[in-house]
Structures are given as structure tokens and as C-alpha cells.
CSV table of C-alpha atoms in Angstrom, one decimal:
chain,number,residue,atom,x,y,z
A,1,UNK,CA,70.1,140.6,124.6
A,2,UNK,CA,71.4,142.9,121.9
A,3,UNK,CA,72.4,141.0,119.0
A,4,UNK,CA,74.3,143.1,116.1
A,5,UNK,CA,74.4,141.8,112.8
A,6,UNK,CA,77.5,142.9,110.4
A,7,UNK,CA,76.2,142.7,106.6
A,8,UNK,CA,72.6,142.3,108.5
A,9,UNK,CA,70.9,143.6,105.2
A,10,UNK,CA,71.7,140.0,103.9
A,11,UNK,CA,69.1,136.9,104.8
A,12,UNK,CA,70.1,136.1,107.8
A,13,UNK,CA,69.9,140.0,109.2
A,14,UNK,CA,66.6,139.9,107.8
A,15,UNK,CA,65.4,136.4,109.1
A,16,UNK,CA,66.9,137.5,112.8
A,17,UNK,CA,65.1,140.6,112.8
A,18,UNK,CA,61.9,139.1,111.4
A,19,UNK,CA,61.9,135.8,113.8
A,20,UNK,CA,62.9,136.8,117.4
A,21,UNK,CA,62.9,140.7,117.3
A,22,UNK,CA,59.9,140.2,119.6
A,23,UNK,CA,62.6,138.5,122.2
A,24,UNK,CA,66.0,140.3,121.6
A,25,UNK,CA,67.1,143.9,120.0
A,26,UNK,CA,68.3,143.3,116.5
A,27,UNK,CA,70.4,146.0,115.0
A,28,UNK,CA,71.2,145.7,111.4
A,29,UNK,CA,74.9,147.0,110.5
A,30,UNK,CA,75.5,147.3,106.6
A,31,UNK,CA,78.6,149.3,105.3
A,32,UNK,CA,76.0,152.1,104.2
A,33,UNK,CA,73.6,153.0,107.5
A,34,UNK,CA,71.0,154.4,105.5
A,35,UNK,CA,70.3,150.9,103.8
A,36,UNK,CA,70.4,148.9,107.3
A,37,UNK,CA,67.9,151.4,108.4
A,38,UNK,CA,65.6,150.7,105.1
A,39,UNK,CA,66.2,146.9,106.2
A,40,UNK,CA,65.0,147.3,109.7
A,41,UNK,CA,62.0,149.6,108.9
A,42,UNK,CA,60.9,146.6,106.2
A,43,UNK,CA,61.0,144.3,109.1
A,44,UNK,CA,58.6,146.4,111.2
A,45,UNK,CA,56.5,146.9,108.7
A,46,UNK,CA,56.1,143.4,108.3
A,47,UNK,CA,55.6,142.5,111.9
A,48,UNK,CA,53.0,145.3,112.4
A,49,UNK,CA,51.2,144.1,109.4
A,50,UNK,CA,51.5,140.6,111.0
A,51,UNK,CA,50.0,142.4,114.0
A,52,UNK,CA,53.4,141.5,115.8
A,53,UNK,CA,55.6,143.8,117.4
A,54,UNK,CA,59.7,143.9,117.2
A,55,UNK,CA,62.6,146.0,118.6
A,56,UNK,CA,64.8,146.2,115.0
A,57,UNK,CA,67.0,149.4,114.1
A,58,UNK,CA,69.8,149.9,111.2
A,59,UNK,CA,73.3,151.2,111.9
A,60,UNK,CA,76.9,151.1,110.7
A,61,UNK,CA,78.8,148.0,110.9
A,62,UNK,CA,80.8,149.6,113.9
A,63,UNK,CA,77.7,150.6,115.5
A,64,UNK,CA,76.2,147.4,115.8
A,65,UNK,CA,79.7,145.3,116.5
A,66,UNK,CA,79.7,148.5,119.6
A,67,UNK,CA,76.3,148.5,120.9
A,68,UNK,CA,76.1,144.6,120.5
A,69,UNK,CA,76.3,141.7,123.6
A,70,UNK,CA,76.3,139.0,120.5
A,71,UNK,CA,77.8,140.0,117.0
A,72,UNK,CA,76.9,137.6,114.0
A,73,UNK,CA,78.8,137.8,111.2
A,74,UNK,CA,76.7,137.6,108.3
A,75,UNK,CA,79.3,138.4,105.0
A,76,UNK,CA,80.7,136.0,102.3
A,77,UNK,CA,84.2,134.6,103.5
A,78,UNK,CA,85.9,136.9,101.1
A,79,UNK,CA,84.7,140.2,103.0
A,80,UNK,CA,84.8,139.1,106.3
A,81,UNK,CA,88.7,140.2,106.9
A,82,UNK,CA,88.2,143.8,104.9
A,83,UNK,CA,84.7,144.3,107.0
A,84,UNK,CA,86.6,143.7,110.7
A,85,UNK,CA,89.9,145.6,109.5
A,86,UNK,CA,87.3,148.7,109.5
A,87,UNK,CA,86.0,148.2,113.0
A,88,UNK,CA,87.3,148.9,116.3
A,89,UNK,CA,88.5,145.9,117.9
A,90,UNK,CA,88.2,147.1,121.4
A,91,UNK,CA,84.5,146.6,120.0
A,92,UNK,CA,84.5,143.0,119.8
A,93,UNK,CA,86.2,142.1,123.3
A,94,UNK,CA,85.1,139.7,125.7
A,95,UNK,CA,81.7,139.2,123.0
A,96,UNK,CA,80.4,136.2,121.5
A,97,UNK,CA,80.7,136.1,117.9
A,98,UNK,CA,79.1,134.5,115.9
A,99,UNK,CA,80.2,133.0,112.6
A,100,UNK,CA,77.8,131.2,110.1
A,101,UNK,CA,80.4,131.7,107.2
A,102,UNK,CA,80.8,129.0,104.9
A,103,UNK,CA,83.4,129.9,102.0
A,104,UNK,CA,82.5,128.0,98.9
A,105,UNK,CA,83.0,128.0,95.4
A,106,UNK,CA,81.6,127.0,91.9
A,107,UNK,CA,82.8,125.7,89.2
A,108,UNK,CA,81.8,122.3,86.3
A,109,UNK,CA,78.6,123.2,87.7
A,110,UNK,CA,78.7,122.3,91.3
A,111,UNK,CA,79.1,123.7,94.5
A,112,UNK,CA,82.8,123.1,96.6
A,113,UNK,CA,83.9,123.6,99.9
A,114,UNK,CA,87.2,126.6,99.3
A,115,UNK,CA,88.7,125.5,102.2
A,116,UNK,CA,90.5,128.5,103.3
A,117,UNK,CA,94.0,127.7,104.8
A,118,UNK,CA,93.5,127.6,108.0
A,119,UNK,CA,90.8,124.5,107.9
A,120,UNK,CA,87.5,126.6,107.9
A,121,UNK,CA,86.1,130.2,108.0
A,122,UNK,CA,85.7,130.0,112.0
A,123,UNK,CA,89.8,129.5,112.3
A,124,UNK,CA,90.6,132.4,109.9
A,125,UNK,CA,88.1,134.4,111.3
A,126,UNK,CA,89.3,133.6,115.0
A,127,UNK,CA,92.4,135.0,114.0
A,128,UNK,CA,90.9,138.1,113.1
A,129,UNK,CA,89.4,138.8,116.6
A,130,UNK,CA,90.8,140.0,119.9
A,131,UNK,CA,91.7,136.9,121.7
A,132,UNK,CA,89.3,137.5,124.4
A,133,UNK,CA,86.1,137.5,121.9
A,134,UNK,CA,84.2,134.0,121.9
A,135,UNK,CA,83.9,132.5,118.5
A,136,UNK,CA,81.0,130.1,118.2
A,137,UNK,CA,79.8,128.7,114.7
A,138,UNK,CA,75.8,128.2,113.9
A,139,UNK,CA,73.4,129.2,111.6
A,140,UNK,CA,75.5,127.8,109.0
A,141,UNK,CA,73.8,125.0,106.6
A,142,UNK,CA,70.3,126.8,106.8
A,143,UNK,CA,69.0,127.9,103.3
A,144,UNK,CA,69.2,131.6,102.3
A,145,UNK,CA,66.0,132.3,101.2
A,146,UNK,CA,64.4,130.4,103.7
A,147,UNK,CA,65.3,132.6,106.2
A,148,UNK,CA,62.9,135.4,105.5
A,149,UNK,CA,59.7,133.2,105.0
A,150,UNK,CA,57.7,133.7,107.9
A,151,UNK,CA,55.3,131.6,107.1
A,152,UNK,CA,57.1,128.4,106.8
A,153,UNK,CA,59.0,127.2,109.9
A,154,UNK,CA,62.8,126.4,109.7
A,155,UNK,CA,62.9,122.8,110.9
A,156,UNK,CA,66.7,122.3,111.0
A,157,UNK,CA,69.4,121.1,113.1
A,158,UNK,CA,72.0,123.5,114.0
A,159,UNK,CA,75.4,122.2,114.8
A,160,UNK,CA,76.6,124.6,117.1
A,161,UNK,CA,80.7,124.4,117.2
A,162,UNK,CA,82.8,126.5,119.8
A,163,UNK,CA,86.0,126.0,122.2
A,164,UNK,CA,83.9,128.6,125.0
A,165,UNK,CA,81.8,126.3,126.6
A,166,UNK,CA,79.7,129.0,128.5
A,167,UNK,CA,79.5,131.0,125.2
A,168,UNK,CA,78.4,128.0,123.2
A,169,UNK,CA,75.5,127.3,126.0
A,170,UNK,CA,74.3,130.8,125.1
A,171,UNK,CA,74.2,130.6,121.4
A,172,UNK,CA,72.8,127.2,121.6
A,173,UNK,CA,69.7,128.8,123.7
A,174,UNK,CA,69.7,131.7,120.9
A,175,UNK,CA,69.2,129.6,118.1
A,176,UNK,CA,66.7,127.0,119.8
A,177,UNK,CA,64.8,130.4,120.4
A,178,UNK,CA,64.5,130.8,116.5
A,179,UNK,CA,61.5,129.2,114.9
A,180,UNK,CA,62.0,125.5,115.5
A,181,UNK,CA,65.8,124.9,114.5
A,182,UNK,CA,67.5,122.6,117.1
A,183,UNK,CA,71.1,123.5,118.0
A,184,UNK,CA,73.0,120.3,118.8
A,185,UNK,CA,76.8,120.5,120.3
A,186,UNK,CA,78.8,119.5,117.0
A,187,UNK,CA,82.1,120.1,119.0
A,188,UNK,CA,85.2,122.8,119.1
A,189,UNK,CA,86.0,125.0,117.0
A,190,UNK,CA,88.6,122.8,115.1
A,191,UNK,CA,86.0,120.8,113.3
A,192,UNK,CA,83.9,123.9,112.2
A,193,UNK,CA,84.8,123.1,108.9
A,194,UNK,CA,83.3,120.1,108.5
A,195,UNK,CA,80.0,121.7,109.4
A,196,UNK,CA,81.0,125.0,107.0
A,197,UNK,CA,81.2,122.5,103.7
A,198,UNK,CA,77.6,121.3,104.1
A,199,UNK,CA,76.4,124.4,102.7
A,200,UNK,CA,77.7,123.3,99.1
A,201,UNK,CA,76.7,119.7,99.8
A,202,UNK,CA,73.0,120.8,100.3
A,203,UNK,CA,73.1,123.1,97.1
A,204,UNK,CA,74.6,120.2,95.1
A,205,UNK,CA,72.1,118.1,96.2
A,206,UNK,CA,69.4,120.6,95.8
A,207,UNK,CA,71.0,121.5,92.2
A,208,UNK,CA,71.2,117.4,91.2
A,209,UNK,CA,68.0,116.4,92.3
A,210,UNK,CA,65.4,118.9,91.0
A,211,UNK,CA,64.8,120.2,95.5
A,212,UNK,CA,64.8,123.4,96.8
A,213,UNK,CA,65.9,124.6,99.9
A,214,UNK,CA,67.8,121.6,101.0
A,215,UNK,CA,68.4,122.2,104.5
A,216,UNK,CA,70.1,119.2,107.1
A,217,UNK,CA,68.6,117.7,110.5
A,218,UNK,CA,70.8,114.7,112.6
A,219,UNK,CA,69.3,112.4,114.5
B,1,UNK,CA,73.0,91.2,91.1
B,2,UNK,CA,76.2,90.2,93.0
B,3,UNK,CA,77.3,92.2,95.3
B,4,UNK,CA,81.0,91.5,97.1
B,5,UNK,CA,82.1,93.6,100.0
B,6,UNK,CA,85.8,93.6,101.1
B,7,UNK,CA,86.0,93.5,104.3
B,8,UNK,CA,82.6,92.0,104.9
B,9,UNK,CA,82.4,90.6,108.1
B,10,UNK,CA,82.0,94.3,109.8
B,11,UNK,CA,78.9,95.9,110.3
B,12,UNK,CA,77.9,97.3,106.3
B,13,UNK,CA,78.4,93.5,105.0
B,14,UNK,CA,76.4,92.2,108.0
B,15,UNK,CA,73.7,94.9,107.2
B,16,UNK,CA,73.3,94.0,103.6
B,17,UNK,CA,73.6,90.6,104.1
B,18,UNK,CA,70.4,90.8,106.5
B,19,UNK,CA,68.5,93.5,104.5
B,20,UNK,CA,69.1,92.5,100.6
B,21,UNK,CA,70.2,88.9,100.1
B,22,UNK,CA,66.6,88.4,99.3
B,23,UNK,CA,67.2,90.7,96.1
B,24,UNK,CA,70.6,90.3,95.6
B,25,UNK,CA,73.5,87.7,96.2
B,26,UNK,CA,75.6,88.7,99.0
B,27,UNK,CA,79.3,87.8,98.7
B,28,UNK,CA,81.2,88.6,101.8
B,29,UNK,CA,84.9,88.8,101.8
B,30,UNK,CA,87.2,88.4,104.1
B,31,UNK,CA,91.5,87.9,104.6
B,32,UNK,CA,90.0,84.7,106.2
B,33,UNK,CA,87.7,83.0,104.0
B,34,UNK,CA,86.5,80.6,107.0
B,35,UNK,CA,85.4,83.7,109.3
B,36,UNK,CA,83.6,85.1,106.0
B,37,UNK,CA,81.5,82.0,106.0
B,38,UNK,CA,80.9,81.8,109.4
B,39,UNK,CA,79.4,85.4,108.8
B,40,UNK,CA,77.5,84.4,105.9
B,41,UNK,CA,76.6,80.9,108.0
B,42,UNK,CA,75.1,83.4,110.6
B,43,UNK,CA,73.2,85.8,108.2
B,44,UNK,CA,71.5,82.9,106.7
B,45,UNK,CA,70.6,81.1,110.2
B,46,UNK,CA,69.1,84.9,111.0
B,47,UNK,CA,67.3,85.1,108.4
B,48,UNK,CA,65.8,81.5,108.6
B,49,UNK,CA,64.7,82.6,112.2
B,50,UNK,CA,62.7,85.1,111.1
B,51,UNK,CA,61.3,82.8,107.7
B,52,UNK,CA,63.1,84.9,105.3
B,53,UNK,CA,65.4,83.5,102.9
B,54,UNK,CA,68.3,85.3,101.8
B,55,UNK,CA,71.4,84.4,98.9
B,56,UNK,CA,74.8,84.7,100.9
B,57,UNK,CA,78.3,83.3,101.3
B,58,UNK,CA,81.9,83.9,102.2
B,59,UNK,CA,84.7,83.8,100.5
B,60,UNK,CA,88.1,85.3,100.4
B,61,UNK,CA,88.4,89.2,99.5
B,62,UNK,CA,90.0,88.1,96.5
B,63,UNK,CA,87.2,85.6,95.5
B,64,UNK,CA,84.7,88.3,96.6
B,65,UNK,CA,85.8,90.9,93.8
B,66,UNK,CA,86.0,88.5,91.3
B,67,UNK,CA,82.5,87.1,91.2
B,68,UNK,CA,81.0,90.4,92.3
B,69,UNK,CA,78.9,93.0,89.8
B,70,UNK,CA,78.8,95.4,92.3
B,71,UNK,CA,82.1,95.7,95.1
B,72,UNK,CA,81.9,97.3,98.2
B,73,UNK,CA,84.9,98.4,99.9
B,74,UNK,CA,84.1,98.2,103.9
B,75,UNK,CA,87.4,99.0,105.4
B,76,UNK,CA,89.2,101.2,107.4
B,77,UNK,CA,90.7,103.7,104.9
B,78,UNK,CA,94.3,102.4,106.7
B,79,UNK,CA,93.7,99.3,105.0
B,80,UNK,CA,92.4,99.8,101.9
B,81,UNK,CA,95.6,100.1,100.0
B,82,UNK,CA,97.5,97.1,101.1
B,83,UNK,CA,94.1,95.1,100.6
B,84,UNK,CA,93.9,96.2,97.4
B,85,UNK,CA,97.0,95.3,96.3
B,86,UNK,CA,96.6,91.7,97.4
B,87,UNK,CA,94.0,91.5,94.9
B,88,UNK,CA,94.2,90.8,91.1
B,89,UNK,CA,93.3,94.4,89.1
B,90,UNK,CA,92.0,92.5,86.3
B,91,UNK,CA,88.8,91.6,88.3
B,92,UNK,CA,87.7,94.9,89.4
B,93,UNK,CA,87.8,95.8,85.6
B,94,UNK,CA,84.8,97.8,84.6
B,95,UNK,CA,82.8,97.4,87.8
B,96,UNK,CA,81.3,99.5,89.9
B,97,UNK,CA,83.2,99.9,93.2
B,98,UNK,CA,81.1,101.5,95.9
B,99,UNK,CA,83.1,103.2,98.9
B,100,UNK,CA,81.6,103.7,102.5
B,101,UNK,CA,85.1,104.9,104.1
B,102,UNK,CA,85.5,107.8,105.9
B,103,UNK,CA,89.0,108.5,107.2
B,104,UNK,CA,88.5,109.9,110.7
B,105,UNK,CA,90.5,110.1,113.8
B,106,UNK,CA,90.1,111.0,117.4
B,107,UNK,CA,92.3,113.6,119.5
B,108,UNK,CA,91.6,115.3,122.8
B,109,UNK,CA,88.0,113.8,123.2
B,110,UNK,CA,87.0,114.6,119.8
B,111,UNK,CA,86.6,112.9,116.1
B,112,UNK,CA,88.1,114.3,113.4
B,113,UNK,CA,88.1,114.3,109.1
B,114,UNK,CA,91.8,112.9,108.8
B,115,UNK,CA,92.0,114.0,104.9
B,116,UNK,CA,93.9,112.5,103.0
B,117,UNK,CA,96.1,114.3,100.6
B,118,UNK,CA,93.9,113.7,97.6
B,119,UNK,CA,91.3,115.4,99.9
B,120,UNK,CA,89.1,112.3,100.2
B,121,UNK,CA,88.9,108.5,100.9
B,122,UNK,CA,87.3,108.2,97.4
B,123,UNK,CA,89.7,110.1,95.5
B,124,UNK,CA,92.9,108.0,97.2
B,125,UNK,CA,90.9,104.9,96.2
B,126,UNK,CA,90.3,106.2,92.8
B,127,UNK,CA,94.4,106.2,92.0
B,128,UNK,CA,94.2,102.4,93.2
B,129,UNK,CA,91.3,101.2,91.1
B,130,UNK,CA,92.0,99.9,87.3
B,131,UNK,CA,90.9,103.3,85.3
B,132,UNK,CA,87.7,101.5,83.9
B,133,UNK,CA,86.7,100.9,87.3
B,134,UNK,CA,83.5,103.3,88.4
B,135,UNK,CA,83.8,104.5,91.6
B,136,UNK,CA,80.6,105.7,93.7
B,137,UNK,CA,80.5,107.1,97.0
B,138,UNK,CA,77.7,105.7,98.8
B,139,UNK,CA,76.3,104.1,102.9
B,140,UNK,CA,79.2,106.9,104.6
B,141,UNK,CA,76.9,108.3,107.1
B,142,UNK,CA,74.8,105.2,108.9
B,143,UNK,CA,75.9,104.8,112.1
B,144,UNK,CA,77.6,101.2,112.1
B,145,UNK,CA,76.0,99.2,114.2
B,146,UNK,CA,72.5,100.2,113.4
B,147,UNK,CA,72.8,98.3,110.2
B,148,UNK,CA,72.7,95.0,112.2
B,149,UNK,CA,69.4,96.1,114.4
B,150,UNK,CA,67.1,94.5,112.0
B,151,UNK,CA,64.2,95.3,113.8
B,152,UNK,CA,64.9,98.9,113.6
B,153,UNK,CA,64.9,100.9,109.9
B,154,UNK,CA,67.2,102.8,108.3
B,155,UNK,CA,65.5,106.2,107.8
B,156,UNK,CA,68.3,107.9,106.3
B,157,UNK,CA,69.7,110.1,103.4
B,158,UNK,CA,72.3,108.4,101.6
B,159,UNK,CA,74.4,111.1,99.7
B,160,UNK,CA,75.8,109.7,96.3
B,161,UNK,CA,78.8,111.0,95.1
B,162,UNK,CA,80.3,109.3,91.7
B,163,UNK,CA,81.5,110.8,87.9
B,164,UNK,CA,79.8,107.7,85.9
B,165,UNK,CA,76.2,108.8,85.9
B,166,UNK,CA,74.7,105.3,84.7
B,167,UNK,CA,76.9,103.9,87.7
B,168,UNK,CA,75.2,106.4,90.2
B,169,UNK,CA,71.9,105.5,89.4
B,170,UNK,CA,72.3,101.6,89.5
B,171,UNK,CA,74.1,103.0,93.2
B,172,UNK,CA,71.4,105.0,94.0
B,173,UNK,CA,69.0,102.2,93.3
B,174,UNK,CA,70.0,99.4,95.2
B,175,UNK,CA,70.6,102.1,97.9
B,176,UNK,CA,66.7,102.7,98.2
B,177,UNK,CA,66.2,98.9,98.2
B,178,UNK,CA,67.6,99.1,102.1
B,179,UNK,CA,65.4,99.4,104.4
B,180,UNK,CA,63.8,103.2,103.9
B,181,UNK,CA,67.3,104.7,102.8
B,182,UNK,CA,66.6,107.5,100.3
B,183,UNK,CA,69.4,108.1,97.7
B,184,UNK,CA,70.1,111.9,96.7
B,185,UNK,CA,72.6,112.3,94.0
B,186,UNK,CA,75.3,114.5,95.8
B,187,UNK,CA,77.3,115.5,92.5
B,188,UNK,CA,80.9,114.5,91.3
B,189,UNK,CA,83.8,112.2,93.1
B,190,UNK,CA,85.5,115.8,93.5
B,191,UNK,CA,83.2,116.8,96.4
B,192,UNK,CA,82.6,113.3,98.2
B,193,UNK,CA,85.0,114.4,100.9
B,194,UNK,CA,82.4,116.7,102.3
B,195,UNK,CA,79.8,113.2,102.6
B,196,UNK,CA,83.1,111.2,104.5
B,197,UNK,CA,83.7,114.1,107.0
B,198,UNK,CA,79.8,113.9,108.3
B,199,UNK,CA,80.7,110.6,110.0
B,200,UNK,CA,83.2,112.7,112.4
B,201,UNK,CA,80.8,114.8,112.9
B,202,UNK,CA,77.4,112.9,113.9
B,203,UNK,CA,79.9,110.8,116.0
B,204,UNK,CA,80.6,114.3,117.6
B,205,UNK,CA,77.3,115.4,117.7
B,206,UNK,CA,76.3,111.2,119.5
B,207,UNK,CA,78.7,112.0,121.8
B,208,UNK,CA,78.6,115.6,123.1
B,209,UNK,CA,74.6,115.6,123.3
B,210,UNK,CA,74.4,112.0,125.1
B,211,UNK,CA,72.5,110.6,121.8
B,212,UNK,CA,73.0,107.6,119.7
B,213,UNK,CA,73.0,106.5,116.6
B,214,UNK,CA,73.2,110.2,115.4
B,215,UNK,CA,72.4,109.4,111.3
B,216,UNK,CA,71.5,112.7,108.6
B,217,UNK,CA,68.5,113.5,106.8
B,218,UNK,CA,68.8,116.2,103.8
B,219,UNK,CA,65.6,118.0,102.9
């Protein structure tokens, strides 16, 4: 599959690229070309100096929302409606999209959910798309920096979140594919926000206990 | 210490009653005092079975608060308000209160967070409690009737949410003295609503992957 990241210069663009690039095509969008192209070149680099091999190219945000079977939407909440205003939405039709968005705030010195109007990122954001793209939630609660350390496996749970049940199915297999997260069906779309405000739950308790890298697993 | 839970004939005074009443003294309340006692009688006879001993015994809700060190509110957020009210403010003076509640419903096959204005269960209860009262969030996530399996542990986060941070600790203490519960200090009262909606959630998570029990580990 062809999975095109928008803002995929960020961590999860570059934890994609560097984890299953070997399995999918991976192409980076970023507002400037020239520095998703830098990003995707790093990532080959790597691999080859890993002796590993991956199919990862940079493009516009456009380009990789157009070329793209799966689109992941890799911004902070804030820049997620200017970011789509600038691309096509014939684009996005009939994809899967997916959203590991979690708006948040600081302030007092911790972490808060900013629950956006609607009830969570994934309803705004739905809103946003053509009605025949498939919003699906994942990725979500997994720990930035974590993302890009190949060495160290990323030994999560996923809580997958979706109202397409075929397009769920699909990104559950995607992330499962990923080092050795395990997606789990958390539900529909309406309860996306629930899985959205662990994010600043896991950097509060990360921040209050002296951990790093707080990431979540149910069971 | 003393511990007295409102409402402690379901499944969280059970639990403690069986797992601590060796360490501390169990005071389970009830709007019946008799089927408090029972419960207590039936802790106790448990225990004995198994030649353990364990400090326990009912009493009314009422009675429950006012011998307790420690309260533990284990209700239905629907009830908490009209329980408290039956119950004289002057004994819940300076304690700490812990709260368990989540406020949840269910709609088209699904559990949801039903917020509550104040945006959590512990910030409603915090406009009911006497103003020297310390509130601590604490137990929100274990699925219910697992406290009761004896034979099985509790290998669980408990996230720890509270604004008095010598109440917290003594909390988080008697928290890791259940079973292999480990306490993380989650931050303020502000953000507990995040801990209360990740019961709707692993109930989601239980019921749309066939699994049971569905409990959360932060790390």
C-alpha cells in the first residue's frame, strides 16, 4: 500500500518510514517538498546503514494526500483545518484517513485534554473530509520520540476507533504490522476522544513520576 | 487505618475487604446496615477459609464515614449526591475521600464518558464535600468483578489524581498494598476526568475484541 503522511517530517512520518518502508511506500508530505525529501533520504540512509532496504520519497502535502491509498494525518490539532483547506478534496475521497491527533494543552504545569467542540480531534477533523473518506483513529497515545528509535521496540496497545468497519480492519492490520504495537477495536468514532486525552494523561504521569516515555497497553 | 466505603457491599468494598483487612480495618457501608454486615459476615467467613484473618464490619453509610480515616465513595455517580446528603458533613471533615466513579453510559451497543458538567465525577463530588475534605481520585480503571477473584492478582496501574499532595501519597500507598497495584501520581483533580473515561473505554475494548477483564498498564 501507499501510505502518505501530511506533516510526515514530524515523528510519526519518520517512525513510519523507518519501521515498515520495507512493507509499504511511505511518502513524506511537509508544507515545503524540499524538507520531506531531506526526511525521506535520512531514512534511507539509516536503513542502508542498517543494511535494510525501504521504499520512502518526500513530496508536497497534496502530493502525498494524491498519490496516497492511506493518508495519516500527522499535525498538531491547531493546523490540521489550515493544512486540508490547501489540499484538493477530490484527493481524499473514498481513502482511509488516518487521524492520531490529540489536541492538548498546558498550563499550572500539566498536561490537559482541549477538547475541541465537537468532542475530539477525529469529529472536527471528520467534518473536514469529503463524506466518502474513512476516518479511523490510531497511533494516538504512543510517545513521540519513541517513534524513531529503531532499536527499541514499541510495545503498545493501539486503540483503533472508526464507524467504517472494513476501513478499521485495514488500519488495525497496518498498525499490528508496525514493530510490536497491538491494535485493539476501542469502538466508533464517537468515543475517539476518550482515547485522544490519554496523550496528556501519559505526559502527566511521565512529568509526576520522574518516567519517560510513558506509553499505554490494555489487557 | 480505617477505611469506610459508601456503598460497600459492591464489588471495590468486597475487594478491599478480602485484600487489606489484614492491614487495615474495613468499614463497609451500606443504606442497609444488615446487608452491610452480612457482607462483612461473608468477607470474614472467606478469609477464615483460607486461614487468613482480616478486621471488617458493616454498618450504615452514615456510621461508615464517621468512624472512617480514609472514605471511599463506591457508587454510581447517579447516586452519589443524594447519598451524600443523607450523611452528616461534619464527619467527612478533614478526611480524605477517595473516588472510584466513573460516570458512563451505554447507547447503540457502545459505552460512553457521560461528563458531567464540571467535566468529571471528582470535580461534581468536590462541590458536595465539606471544603477541608481531600479528595483523591483513585481504583477507576479495575474491572469490577476482578477485585472479588482472589485467587487472581491485580496487576494494574492505578492513576492518582488529587490537589492535596500529602493526601495523594497516603492514596497512593495503601493503593500499592493491593494485591500488585502500582500507584502513578496522575497530576491535579482538574484532569481526573481523563482516568474516569478509561473505564468506557476498556469496557469497549472487553467487548468489541471478545476479551475480559480488559484493565490498563502505563509504562
Amino acid at each position: 500500500m501507499k501510505i502518505g503522511i501530511i506533516g510526515g517530517t514530524g515523528d510519526i512520518g519518520k517512525g513510519l518510514s523507518l519501521r515498515i518502508s520495507d512493507k509499504h511506500e511511505i511518502i513524506l508530505g511537509s508544507r515545503e517538498a524540499a524538507k520531506a525529501c531531506e526526511a525521506a533520504d535520512a531514512t534511507v540512509c539509516t536503513l542502508r546503514d542498517r543494511n535494510c532496504t525501504g521504499l520512502c520519497h518526500g513530496a508536497s502535502n497534496e502530493e502525498a494526500v494524491r498519490d496516497a491509498d492511506i493518508v495519516v494525518i500527522s499535525l498538531p490539532f491547531q493546523h490540521v483545518a489550515p493544512t486540508l483547506a490547501g489540499i484538493n478534496p477530490t484527493y481524499l475521497e473514498n481513502k482511509i484517513v488516518i487521524s492520531p491527533v490529540n489536541p492538548m494543552g498546558k498550563k499550572d504545569g500539566y498536561f490537559f485534554f482541549d477538547r475541541p467542540e465537537e468532542g475530539s480531534a477525529a469529529l472536527a477533523i471528520q467534518k473536514m473530509l469529503p463524506a466518502s473518506a474513512k476516518l479511523v483513529t490510531a497511533f494516538n497515545n504512543i510517545a513521540a520520540h519513541k517513534w524513531t528509535l529503531l532499536d527499541e521496540e514499541l510495545d503498545y496497545t493501539v486503540a483503533v476507533c472508526g464507524d467504517d468497519a472494513e476501513a478499521k480492519k485495514v488500519v488495525m492490520q497496518l498498525v499490528s504490522e508496525v514493530s510490536r504495537l497491538q491494535a485493539v477495536d476501542a469502538g466508533p468514532l464517537a468515543v475517539a476522544g476518550i482515547v485522544e486525552s490519554i496523550t496528556p494523561l501519559v505526559l502527566n504521569i511521565a512529568k509526576f513520576n520522574g518516567l519517560k516515555d510513558v506509553g499505554v497497553h490494555f489487557g
